CSV table of C-alpha atoms in Angstrom, one decimal:
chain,number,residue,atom,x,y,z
A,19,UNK,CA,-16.3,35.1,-2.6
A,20,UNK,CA,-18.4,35.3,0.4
A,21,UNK,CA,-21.4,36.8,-2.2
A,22,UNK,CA,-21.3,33.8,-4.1
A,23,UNK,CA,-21.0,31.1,-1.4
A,24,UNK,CA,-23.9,32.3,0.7
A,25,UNK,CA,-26.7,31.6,-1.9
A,26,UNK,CA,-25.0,27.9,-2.6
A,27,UNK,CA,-26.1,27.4,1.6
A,28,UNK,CA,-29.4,29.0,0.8
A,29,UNK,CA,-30.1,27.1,-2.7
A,30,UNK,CA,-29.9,23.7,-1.2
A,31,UNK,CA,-32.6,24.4,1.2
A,32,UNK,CA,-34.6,25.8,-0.9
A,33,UNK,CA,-34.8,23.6,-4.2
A,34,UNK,CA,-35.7,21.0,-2.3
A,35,UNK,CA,-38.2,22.6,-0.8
A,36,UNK,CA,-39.6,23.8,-4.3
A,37,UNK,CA,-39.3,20.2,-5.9
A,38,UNK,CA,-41.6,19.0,-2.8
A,39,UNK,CA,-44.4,21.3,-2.9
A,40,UNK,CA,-44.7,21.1,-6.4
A,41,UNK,CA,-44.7,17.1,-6.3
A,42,UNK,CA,-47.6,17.7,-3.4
A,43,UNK,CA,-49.5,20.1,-5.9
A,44,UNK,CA,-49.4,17.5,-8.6
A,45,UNK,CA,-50.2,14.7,-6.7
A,46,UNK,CA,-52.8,16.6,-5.3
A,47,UNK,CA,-54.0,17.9,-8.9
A,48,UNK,CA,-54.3,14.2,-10.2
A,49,UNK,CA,-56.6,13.3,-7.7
A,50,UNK,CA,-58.6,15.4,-8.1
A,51,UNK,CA,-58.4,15.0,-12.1
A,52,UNK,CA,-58.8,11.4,-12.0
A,53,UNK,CA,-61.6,11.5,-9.8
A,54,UNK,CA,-60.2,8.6,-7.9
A,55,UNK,CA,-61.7,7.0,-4.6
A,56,UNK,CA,-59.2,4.9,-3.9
A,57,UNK,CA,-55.8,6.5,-3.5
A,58,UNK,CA,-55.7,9.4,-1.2
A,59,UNK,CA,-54.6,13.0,-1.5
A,60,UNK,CA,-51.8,14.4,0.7
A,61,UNK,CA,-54.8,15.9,2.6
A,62,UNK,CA,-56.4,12.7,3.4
A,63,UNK,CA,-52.8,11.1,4.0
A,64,UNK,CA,-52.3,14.1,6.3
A,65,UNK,CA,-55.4,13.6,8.2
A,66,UNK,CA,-54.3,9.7,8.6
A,67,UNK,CA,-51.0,10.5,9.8
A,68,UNK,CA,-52.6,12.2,13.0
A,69,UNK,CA,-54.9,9.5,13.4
A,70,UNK,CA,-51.9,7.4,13.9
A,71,UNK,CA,-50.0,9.8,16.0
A,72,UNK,CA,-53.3,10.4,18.7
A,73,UNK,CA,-53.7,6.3,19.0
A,74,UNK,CA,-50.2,6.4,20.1
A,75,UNK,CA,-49.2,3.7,16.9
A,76,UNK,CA,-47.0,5.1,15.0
A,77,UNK,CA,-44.4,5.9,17.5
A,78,UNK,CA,-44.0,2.2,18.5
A,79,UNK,CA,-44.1,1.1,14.7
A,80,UNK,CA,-40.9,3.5,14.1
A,81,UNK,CA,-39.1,2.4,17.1
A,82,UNK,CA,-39.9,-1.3,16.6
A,83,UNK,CA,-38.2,-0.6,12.8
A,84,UNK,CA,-35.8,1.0,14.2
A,85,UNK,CA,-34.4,-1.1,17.2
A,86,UNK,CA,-34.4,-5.0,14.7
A,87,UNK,CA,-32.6,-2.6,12.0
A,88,UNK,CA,-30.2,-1.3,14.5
A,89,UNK,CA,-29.7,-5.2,15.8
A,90,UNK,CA,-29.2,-6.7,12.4
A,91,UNK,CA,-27.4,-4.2,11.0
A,92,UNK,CA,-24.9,-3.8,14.3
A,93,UNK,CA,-24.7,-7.7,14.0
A,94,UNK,CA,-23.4,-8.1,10.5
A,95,UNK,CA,-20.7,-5.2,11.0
A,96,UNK,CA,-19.7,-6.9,14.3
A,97,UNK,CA,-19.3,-10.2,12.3
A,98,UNK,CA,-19.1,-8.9,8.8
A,99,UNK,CA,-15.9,-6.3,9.5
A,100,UNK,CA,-13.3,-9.0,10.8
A,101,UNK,CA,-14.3,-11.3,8.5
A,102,UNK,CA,-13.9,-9.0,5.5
A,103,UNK,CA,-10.5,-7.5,6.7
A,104,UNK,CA,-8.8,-11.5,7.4
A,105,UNK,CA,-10.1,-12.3,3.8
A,106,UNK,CA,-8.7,-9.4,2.5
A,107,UNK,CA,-5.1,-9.6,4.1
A,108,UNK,CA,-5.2,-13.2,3.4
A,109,UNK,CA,-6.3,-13.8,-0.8
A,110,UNK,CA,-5.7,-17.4,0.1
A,111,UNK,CA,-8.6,-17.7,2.3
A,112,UNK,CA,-10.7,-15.2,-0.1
A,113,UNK,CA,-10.0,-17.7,-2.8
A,114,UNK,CA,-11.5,-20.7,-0.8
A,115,UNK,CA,-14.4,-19.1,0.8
A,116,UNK,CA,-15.0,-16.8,-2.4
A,117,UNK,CA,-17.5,-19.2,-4.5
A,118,UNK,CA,-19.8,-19.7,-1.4
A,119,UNK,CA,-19.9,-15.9,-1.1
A,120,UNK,CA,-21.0,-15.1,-4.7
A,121,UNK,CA,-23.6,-17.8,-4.8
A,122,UNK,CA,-25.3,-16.7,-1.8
A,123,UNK,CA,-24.6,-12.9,-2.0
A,124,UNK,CA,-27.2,-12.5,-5.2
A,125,UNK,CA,-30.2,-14.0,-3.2
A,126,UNK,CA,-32.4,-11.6,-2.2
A,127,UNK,CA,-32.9,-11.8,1.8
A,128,UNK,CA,-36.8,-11.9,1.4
A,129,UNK,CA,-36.1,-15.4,-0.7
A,130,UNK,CA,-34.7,-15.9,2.7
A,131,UNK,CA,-38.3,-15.4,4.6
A,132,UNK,CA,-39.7,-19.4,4.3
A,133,UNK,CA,-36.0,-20.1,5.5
A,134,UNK,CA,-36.3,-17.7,8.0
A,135,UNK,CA,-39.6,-18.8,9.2
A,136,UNK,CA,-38.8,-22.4,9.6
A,137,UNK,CA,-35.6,-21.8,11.9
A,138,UNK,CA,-36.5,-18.8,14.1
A,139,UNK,CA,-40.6,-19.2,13.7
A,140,UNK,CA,-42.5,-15.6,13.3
A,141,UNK,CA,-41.1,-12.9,15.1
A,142,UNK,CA,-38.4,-10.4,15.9
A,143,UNK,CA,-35.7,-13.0,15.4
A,144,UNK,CA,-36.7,-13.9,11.5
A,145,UNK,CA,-36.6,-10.4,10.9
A,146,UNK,CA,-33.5,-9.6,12.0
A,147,UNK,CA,-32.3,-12.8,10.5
A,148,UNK,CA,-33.1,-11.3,7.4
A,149,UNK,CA,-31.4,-7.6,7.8
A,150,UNK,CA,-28.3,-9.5,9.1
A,151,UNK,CA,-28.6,-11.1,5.8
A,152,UNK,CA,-29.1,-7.9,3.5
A,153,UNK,CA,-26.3,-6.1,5.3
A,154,UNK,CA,-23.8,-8.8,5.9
A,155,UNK,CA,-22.5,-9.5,2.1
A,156,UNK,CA,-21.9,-5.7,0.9
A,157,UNK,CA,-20.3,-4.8,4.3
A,158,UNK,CA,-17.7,-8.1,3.7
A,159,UNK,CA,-17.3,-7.4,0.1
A,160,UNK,CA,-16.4,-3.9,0.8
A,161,UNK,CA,-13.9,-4.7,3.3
A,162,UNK,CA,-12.2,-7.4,1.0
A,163,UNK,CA,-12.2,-4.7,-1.9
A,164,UNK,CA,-10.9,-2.3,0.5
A,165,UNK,CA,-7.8,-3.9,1.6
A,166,UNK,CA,-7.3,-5.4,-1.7
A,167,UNK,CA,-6.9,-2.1,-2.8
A,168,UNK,CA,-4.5,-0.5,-0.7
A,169,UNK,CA,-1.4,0.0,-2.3
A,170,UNK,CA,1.5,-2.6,-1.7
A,171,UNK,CA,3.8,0.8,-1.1
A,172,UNK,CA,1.6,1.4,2.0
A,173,UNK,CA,2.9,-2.3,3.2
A,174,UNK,CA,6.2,-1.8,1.9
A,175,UNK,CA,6.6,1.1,4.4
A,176,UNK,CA,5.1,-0.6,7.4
A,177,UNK,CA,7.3,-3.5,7.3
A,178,UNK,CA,10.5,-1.3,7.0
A,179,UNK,CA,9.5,0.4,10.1
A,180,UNK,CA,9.6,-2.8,11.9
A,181,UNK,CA,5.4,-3.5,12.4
A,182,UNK,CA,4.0,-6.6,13.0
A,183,UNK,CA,1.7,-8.1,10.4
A,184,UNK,CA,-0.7,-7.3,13.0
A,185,UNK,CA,-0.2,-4.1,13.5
A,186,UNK,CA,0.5,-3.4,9.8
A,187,UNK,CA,-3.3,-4.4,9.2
A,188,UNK,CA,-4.7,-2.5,12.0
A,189,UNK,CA,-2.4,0.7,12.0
A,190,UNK,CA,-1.8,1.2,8.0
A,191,UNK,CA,-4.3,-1.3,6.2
A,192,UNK,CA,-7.7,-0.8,7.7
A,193,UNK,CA,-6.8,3.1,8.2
A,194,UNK,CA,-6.4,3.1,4.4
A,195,UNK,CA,-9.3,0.8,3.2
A,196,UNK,CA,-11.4,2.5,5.7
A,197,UNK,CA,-13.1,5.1,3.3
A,198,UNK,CA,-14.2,1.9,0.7
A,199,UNK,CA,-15.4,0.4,4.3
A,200,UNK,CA,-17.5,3.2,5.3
A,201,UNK,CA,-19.7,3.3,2.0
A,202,UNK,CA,-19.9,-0.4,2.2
A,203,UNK,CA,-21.5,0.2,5.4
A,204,UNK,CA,-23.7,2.3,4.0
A,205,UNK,CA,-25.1,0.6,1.2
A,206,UNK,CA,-26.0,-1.7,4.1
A,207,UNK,CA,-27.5,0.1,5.8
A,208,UNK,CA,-29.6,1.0,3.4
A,209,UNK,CA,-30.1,-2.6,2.4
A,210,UNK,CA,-31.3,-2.9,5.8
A,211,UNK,CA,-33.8,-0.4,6.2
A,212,UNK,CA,-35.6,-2.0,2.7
A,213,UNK,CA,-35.4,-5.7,4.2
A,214,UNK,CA,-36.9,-4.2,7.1
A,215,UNK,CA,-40.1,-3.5,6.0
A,216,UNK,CA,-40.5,-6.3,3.7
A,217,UNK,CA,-39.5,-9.0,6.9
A,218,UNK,CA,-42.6,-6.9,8.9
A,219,UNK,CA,-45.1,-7.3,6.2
A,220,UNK,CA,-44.7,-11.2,6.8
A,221,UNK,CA,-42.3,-12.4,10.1
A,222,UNK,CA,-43.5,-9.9,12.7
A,223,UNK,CA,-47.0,-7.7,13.9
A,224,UNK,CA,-45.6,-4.5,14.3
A,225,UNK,CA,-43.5,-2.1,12.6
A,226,UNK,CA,-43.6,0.0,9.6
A,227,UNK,CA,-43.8,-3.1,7.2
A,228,UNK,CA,-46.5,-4.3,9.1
A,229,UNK,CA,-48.5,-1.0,9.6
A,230,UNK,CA,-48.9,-1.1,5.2
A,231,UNK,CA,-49.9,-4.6,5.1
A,232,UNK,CA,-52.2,-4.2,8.0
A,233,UNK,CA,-53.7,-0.9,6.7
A,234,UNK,CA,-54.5,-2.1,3.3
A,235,UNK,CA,-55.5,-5.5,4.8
A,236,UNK,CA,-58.1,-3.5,7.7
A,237,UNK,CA,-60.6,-1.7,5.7
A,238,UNK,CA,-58.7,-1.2,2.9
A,239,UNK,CA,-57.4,2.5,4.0
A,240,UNK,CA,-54.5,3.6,1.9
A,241,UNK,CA,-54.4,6.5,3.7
A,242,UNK,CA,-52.7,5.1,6.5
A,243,UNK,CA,-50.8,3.2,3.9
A,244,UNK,CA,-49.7,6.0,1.6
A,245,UNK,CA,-48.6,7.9,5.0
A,246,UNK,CA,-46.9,4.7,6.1
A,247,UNK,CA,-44.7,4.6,2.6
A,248,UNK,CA,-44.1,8.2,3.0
A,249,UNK,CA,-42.5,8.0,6.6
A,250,UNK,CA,-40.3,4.8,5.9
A,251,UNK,CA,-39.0,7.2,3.1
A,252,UNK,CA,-37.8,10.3,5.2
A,253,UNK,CA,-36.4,7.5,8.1
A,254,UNK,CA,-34.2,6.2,5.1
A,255,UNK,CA,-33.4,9.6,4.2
A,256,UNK,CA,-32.6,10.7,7.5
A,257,UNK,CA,-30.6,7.4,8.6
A,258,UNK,CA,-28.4,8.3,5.2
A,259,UNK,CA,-27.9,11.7,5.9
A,260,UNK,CA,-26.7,10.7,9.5
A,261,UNK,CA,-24.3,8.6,8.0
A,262,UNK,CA,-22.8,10.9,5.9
A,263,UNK,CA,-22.3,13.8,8.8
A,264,UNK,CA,-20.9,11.0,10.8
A,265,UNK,CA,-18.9,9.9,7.7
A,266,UNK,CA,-17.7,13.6,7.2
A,267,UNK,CA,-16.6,13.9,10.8
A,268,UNK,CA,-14.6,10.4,10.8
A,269,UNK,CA,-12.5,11.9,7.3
A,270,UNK,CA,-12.3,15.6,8.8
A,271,UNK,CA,-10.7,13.5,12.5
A,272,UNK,CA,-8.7,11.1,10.6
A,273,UNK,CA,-7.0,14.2,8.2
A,274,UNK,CA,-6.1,15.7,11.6
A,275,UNK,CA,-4.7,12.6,13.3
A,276,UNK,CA,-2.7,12.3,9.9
A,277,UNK,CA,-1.5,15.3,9.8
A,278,UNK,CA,-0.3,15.6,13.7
């Protein structure tokens, strides 16, 4: 058994590595086959990516992404949590508030930028207007769906046992939707890290978002762009994977406290 598990732990390290070189090798290839002078090869985007790193730019673009994603985002849990759980525990309220929810849930936060603009002027606070938009709807929606979905058994039994409806909602309700919650939060998050860039291309002068625009705006060098695009990629992938270890660690705790 332990012949058989080892290479699974040594596979997923390396076929990802094998898929990214050979992606580097073609892109690299096509370059040079299509002669272009425009878009650059991952050695040129190399070379730009230290030019970033010795001015001492890039690190203050990543943590200025990261700090207005980490405020919106923490924002429209704070808000977006509660909200979701009452409107789940209450269909009354769900029904009422419902239709305002699903007519502004489809509009994409960056319609949201002239809007933005107008009320909080250009800066930090129109971008994080915006991620509090993008990451506000799925994280309610997911809570709604997950309480709606717990079974009624689960309430059944918390009643009989004498709980309030209080603590029926926080001790057997949210406990239960909580997996649903967690990959709404997610999703948001993910949502959030997109509207991110595309509020910094516009609202704000600094930032990954702003660091494309700016590149291809400043002597047209998509160098510094094509490095810019690749690094808002791996932060995305890195905040996800986060999220799952920490996602994995919350299950692996709550099986314990379940089962003590």
């Amino acid at each position: 058994m332990n012949s058989l598990a080892e290479p699974r732990k040594w596979e997923k390290i390396f076929w990802p590595l094998l898929v990214s070189a050979l992606l580097l090798a073609a892109w690299h290839y096509c370059v040079i086959w299509t002669g272009t002078k425009i878009f650059p090869s991952p050695l040129e985007v190399e070379r730009g990516m230290a030019e970033l790193i010795r001015e001492n730019v890039l690190w203050r673009d990543i943590a200025d992404s990261l700090r207005r994603v980490a405020i919106g985002f923490g924002a429209a849990s704070v808000l977006g949590i509660p909200l979701g759980l009452v409107l789940g525990w209450y269909p009354e309220a769900d029904h009422v508030i419902n239709p305002v929810m699903q007519i502004l849930r489809p509009i994409s936060p960056i319609a949201w930028i002239p809007v933005a603009i107008i009320f909080f002027g250009v800066g930090d606070d129109a971008a994080i207007f915006l991620i509090f938009l993008g990451a506000f709807f799925p994280i309610v929606v997911a809570c709604i769906d997950g309480v709606s979905n717990v079974p009624s058994v689960y309430r059944r039994a918390g009643r009989n046992f004498g709980l309030s409806p209080q603590q029926l909602l926080t001790k057997v309700v949210f406990p239960a939707a909580l997996p649903q919650i967690i990959v709404g939060l997610r999703i948001a998050l993910g949502i959030a890290w997109l509207v991110v860039v595309a509020a910094e291309m516009i609202a704000v002068d600094s930032g990954l978002g702003y660091l494309v625009i700016d590149s291809r705006n400043s002597g047209k060098r998509y160098d510094l762009v094509v490095a810019a695009m690749l690094l808002i990629g791996v932060i995305g992938l890195a905040l996800d994977l986060c999220f799952r270890r920490s996602e994995k660690i919350k299950s692996v705790r709550w099986g314990f406290r379940n089962e003590a």
